[in-house]
PDB file of C-alpha atoms in Angstrom:
ATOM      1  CA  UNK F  11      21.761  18.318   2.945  1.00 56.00           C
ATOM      2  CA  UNK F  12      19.781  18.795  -0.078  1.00 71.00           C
ATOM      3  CA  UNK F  13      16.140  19.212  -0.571  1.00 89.00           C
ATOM      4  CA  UNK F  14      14.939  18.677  -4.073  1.00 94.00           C
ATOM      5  CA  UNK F  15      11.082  19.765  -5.287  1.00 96.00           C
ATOM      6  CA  UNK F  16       9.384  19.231  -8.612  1.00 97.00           C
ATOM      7  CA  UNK F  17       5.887  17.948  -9.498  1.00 97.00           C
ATOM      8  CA  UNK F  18       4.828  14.111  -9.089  1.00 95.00           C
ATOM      9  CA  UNK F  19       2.663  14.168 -12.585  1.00 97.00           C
ATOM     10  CA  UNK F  20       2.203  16.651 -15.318  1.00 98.00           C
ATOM     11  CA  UNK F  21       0.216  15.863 -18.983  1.00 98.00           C
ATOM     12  CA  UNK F  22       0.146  17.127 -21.824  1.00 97.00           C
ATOM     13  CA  UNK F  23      -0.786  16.822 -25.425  1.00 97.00           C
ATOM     14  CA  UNK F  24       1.134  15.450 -29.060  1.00 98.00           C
ATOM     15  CA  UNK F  25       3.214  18.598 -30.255  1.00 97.00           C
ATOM     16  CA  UNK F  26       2.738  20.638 -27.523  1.00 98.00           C
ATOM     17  CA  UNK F  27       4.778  22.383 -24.815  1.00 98.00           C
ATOM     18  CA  UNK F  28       5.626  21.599 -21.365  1.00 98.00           C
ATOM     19  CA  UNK F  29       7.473  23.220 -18.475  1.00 98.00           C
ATOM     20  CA  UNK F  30       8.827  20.871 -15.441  1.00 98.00           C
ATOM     21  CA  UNK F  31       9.735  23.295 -12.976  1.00 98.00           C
ATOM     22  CA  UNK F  32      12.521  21.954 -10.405  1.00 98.00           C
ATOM     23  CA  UNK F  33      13.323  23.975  -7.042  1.00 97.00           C
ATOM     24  CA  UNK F  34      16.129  22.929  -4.971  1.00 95.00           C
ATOM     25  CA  UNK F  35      17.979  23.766  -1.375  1.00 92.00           C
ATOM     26  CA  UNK F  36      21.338  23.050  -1.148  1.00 86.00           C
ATOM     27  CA  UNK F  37      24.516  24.183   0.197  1.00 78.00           C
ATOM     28  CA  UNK F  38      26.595  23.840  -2.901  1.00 83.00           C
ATOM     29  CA  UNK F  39      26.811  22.073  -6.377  1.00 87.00           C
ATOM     30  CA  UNK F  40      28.722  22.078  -9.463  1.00 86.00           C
ATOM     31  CA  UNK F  41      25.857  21.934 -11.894  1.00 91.00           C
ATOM     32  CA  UNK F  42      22.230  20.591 -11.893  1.00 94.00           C
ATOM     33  CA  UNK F  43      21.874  17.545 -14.321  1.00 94.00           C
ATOM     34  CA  UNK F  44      17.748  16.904 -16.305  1.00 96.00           C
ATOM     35  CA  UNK F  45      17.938  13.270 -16.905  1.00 95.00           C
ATOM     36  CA  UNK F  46      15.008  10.997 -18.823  1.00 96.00           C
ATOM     37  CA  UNK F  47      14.016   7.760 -17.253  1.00 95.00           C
ATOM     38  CA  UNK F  48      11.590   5.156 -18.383  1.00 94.00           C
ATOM     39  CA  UNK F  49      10.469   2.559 -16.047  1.00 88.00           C
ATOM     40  CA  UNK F  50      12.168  -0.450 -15.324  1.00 88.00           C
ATOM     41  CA  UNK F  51      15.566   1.155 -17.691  1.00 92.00           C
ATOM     42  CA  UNK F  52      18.607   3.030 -16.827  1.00 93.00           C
ATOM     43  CA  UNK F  53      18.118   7.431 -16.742  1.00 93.00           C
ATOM     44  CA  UNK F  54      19.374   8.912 -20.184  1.00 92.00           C
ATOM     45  CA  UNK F  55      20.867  12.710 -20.129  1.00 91.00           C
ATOM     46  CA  UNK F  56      19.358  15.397 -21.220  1.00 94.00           C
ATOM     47  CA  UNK F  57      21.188  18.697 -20.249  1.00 93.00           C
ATOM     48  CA  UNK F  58      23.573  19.933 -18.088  1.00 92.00           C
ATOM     49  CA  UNK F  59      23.640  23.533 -16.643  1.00 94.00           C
ATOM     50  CA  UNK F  60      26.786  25.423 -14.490  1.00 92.00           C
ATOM     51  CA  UNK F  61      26.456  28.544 -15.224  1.00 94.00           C
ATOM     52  CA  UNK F  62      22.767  30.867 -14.613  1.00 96.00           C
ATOM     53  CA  UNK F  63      20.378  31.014 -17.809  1.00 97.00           C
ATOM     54  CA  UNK F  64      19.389  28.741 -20.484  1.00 97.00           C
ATOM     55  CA  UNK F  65      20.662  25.531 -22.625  1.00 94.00           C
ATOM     56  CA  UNK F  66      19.040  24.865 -25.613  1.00 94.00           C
ATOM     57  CA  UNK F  67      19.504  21.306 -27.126  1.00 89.00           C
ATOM     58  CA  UNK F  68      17.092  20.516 -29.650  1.00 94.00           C
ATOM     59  CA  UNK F  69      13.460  20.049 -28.705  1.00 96.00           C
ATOM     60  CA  UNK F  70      14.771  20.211 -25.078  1.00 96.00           C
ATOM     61  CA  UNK F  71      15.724  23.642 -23.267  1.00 97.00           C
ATOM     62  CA  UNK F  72      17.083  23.638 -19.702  1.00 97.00           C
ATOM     63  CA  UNK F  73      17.130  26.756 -17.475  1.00 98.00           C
ATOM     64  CA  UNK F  74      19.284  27.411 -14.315  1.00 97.00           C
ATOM     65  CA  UNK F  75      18.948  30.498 -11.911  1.00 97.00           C
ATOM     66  CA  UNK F  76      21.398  29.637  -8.763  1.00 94.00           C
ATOM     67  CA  UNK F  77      20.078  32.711  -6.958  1.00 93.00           C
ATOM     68  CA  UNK F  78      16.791  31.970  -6.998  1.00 95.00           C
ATOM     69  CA  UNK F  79      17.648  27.734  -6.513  1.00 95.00           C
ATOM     70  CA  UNK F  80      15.483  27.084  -9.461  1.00 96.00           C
ATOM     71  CA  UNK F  81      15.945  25.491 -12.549  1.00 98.00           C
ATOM     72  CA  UNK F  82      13.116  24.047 -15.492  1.00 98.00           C
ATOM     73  CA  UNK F  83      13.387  21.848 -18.220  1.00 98.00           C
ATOM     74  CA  UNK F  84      11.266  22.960 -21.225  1.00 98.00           C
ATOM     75  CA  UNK F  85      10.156  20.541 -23.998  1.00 98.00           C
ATOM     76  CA  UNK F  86       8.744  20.902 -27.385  1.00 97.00           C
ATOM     77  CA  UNK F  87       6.725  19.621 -29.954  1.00 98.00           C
ATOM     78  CA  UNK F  88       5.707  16.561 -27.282  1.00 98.00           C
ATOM     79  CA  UNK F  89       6.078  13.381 -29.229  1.00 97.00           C
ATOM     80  CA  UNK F  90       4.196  10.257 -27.478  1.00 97.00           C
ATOM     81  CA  UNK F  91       8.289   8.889 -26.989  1.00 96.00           C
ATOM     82  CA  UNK F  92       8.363  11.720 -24.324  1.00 98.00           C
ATOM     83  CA  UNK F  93       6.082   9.916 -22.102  1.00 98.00           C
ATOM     84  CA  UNK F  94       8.233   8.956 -18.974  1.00 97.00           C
ATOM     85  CA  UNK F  95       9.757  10.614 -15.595  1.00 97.00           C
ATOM     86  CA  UNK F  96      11.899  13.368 -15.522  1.00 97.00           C
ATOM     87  CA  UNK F  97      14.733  13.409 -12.708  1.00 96.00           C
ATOM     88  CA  UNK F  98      16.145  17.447 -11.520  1.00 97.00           C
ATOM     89  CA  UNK F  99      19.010  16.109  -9.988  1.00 94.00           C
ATOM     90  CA  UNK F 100      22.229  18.053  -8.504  1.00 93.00           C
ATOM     91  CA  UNK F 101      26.103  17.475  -9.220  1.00 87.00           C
ATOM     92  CA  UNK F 102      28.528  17.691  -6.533  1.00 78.00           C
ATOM     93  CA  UNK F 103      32.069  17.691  -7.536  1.00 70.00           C
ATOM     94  CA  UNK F 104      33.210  14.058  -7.337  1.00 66.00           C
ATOM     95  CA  UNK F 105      30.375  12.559  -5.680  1.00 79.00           C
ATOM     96  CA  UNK F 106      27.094  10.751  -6.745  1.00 83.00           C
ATOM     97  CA  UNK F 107      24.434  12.722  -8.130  1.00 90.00           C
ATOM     98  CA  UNK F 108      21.290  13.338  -6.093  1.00 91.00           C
ATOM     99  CA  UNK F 109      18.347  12.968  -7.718  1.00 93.00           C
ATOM    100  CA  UNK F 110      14.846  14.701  -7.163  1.00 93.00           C
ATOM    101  CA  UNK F 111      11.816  12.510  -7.042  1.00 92.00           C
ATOM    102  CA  UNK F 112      10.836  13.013 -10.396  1.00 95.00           C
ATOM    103  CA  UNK F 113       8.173  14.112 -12.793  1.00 97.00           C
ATOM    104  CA  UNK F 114       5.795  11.419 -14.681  1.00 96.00           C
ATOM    105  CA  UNK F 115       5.301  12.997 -17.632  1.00 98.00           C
ATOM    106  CA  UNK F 116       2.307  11.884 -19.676  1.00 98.00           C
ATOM    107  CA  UNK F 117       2.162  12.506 -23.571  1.00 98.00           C
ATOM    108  CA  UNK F 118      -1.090  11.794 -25.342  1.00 96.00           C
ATOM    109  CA  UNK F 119      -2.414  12.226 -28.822  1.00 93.00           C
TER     110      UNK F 119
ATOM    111  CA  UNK W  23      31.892   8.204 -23.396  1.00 68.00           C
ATOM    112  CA  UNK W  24      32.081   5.708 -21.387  1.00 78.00           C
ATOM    113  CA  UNK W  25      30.420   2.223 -21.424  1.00 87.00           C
ATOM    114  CA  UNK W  26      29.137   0.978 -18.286  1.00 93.00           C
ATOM    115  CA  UNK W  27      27.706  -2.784 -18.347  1.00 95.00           C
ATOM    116  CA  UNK W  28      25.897  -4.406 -15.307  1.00 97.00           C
ATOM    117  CA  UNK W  29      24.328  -7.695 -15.042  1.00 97.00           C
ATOM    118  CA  UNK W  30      21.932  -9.503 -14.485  1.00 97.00           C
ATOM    119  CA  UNK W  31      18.943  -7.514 -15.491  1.00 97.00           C
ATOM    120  CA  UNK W  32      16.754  -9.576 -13.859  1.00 97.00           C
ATOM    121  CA  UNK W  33      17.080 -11.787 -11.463  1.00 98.00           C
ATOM    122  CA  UNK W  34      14.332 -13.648  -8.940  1.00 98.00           C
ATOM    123  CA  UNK W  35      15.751 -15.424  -5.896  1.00 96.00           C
ATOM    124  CA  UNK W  36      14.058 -16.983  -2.889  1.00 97.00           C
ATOM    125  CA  UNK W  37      13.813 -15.017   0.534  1.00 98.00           C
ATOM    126  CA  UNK W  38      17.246 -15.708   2.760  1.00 97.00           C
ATOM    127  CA  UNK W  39      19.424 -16.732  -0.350  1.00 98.00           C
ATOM    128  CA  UNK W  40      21.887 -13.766  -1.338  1.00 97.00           C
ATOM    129  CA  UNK W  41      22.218 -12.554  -5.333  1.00 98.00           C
ATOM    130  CA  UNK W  42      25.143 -11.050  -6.571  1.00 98.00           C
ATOM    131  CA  UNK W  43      25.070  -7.972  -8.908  1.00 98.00           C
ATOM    132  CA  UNK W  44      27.871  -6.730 -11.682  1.00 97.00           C
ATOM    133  CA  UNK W  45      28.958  -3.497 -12.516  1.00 96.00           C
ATOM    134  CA  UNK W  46      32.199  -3.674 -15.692  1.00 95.00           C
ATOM    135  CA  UNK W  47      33.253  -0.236 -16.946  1.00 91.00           C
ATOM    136  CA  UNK W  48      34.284  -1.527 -19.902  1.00 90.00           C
ATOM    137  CA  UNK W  49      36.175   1.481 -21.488  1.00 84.00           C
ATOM    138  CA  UNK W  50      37.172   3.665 -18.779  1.00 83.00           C
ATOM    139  CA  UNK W  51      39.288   2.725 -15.054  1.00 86.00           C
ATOM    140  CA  UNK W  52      37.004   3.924 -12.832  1.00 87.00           C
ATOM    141  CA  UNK W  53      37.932   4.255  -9.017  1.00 87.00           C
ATOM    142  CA  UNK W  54      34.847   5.236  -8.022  1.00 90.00           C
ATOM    143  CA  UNK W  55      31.637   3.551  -8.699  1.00 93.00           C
ATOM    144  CA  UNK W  56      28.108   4.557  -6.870  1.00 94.00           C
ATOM    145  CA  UNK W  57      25.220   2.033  -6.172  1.00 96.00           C
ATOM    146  CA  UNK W  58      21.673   3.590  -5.918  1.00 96.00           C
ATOM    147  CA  UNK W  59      18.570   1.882  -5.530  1.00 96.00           C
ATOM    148  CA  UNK W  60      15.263   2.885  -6.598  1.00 95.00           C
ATOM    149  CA  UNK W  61      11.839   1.503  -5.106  1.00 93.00           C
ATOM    150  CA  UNK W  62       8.309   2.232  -7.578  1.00 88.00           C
ATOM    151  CA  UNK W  63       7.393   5.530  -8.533  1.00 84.00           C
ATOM    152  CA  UNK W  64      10.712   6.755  -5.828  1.00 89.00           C
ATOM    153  CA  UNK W  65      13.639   8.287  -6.533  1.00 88.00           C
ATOM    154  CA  UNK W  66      17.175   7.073  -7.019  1.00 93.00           C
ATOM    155  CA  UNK W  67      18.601   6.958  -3.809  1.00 94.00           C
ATOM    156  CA  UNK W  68      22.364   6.537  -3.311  1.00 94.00           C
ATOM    157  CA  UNK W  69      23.203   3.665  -1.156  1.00 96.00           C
ATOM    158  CA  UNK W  70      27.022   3.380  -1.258  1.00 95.00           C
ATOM    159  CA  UNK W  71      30.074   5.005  -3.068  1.00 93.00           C
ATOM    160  CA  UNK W  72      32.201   1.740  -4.153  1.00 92.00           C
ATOM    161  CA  UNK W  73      36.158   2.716  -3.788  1.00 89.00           C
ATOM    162  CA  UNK W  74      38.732   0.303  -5.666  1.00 88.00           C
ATOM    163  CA  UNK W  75      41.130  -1.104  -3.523  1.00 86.00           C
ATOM    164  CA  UNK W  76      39.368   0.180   0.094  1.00 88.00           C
ATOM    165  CA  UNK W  77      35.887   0.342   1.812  1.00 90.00           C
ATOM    166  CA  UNK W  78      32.768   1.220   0.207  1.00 93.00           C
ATOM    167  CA  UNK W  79      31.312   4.398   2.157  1.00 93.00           C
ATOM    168  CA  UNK W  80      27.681   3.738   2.710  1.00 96.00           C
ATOM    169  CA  UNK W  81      25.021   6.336   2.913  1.00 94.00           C
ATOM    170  CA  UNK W  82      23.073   6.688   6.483  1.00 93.00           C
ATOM    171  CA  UNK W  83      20.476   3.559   6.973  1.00 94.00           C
ATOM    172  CA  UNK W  84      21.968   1.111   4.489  1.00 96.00           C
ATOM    173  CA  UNK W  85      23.554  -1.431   6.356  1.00 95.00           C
ATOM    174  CA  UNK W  86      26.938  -2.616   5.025  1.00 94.00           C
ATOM    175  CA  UNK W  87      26.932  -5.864   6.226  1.00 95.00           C
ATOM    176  CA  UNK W  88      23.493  -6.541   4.050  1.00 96.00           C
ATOM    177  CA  UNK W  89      24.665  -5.014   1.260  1.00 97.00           C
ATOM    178  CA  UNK W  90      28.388  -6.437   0.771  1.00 96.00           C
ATOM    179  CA  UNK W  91      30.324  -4.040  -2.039  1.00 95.00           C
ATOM    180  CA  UNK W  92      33.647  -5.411  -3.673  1.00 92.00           C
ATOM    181  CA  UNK W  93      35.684  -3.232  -5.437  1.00 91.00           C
ATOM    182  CA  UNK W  94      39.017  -4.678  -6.304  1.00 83.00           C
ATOM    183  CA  UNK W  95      39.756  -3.915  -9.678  1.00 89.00           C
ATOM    184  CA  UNK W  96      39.739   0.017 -11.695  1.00 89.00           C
ATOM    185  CA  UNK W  97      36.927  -2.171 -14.133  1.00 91.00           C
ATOM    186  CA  UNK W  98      34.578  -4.276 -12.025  1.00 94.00           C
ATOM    187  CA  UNK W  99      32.305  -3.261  -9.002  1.00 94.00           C
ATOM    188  CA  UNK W 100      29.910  -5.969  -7.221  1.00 96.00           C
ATOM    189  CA  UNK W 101      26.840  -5.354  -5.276  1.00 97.00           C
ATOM    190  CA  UNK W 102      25.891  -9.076  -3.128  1.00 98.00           C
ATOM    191  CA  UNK W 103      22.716  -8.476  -1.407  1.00 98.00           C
ATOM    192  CA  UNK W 104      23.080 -11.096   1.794  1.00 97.00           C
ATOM    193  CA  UNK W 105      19.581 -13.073   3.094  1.00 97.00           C
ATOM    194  CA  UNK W 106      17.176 -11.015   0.471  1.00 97.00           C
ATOM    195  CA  UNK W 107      13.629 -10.149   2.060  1.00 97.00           C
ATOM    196  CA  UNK W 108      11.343  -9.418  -0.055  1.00 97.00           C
ATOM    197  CA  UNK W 109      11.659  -5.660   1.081  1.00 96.00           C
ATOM    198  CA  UNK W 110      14.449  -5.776  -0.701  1.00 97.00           C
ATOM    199  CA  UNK W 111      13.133  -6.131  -4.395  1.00 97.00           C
ATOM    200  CA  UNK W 112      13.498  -2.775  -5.888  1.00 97.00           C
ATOM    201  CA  UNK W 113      15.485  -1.552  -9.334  1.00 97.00           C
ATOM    202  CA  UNK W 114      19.584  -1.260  -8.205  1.00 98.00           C
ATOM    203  CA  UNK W 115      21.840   0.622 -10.737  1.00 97.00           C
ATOM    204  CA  UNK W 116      25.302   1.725 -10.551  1.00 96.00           C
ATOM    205  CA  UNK W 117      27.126   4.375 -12.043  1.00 94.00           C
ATOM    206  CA  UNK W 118      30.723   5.968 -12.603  1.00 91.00           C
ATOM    207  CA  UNK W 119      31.688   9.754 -13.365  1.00 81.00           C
ATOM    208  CA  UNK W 120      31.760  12.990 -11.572  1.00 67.00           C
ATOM    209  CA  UNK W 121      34.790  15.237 -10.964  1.00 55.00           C
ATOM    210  CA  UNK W 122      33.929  17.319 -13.901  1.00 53.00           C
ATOM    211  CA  UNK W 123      32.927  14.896 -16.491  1.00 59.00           C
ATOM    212  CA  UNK W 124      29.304  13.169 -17.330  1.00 75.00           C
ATOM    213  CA  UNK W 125      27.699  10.278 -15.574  1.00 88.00           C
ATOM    214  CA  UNK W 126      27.510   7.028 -17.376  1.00 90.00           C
ATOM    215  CA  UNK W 127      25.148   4.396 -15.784  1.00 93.00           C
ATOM    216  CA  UNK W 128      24.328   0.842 -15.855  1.00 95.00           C
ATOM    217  CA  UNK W 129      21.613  -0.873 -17.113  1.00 95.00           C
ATOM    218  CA  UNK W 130      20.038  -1.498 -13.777  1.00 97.00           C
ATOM    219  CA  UNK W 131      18.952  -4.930 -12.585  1.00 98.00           C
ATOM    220  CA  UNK W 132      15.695  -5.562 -11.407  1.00 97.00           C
ATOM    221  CA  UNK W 133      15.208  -7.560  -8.279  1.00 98.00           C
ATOM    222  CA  UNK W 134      12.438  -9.607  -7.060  1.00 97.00           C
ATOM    223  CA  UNK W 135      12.325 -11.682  -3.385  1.00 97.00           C
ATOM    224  CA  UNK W 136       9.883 -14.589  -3.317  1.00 97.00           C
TER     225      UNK W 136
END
């Protein structure tokens, strides 16, 4: 099976920067997904690692490290828009995604 | 990408009556649709893998027979939950992708049991 650990709640401040760590146990993947979720509405992608190190896209980065079964997601210049839960979640080839529990993330000015 | 459209959003129904939810992928024939459900401040959990033309594989402790999954068509996927409790209100959303490519989800529909 696959375990899936990152924090419940993290805030932080306008224009700021924040690390959500993700740790994971699993026998195999494809790639570990970062999606955005706001309550009540469907999650939104954010970034999409395979391979070991980072992906930069924009204010977002996303950072993979297979031997270690860690990955973070690291976002700048916090806008008050970034306030909402962050889901590490893990691809298997061909079969749903498994999401962690997810990190509230709350953005104030 | 693909466009994935699910209906209703919302939809309140009285404890024991059954609702039926909608999953279209309206730009891409998708064999495989997945149905997760996701209770307050919880995570998406996967309840079933929807397979066009055969039977929906359900994950352990959803029961099948509650949650009835019709897949007969490459663009249209339905979720019926069957004598809703009100245990049973909670945010369902489907999806289609995998094998390589990105994950496109629905809008989600938000239940409530009175």
């Amino acid at each position: 099976g696959q375990n899936i650990d990152q924090p419940t709640e993290m805030t932080a401040t306008e224009g700021a920067i924040v690390q959500i760590n993700c740790t994971y146990q699993t026998s195999g993947f494809n790639g570990l997904f970062w999606y955005q979720q706001h309550a009540g509405e469907a999650p939104t992608f954010l970034s999409y690692n395979v391979l070991d190190g980072l992906e930069e896209k924009g204010r977002f980065s996303s950072f993979l490290s297979r031997s270690k079964g860690y990955s973070y997601l690291l976002l700048k210049e916090l806008q008050m828009k970034d306030s909402a839960s962050y889901l590490c979640t893990l691809n298997q080839a061909g079969t749903a995604l498994i999401f962690g529990k997810g990190t509230t993330l709350s953005v104030s000015s | 990408g693909a466009v994935v459209s699910q209906h209703p959003s919302r939809v309140i129904c009285k404890s024991g009556t059954s609702v039926k939810i909608e999953c279209r992928s309206l730009d891409f024939q998708a064999t495989t649709m997945f149905w997760y459900r996701q209770f307050p401040k919880q995570s998406l959990m996967l309840m079933a893998t929807s397979n066009e033309g055969s039977k929906a594989t359900y994950e352990q402790g959803v029961e099948k027979d509650k949650f009835l999954i019709n897949h007969a068509s490459l663009t249209l996927s339905t979720l019926t939950v069957t004598s809703a409790h009100p245990e049973d209100s909670s945010f369902y959303i489907c999806s289609i992708g995998g094998g390589g490519y990105g994950y496109t989800f629905g809008s989600g529909t938000r239940l409530t049991v009175v």
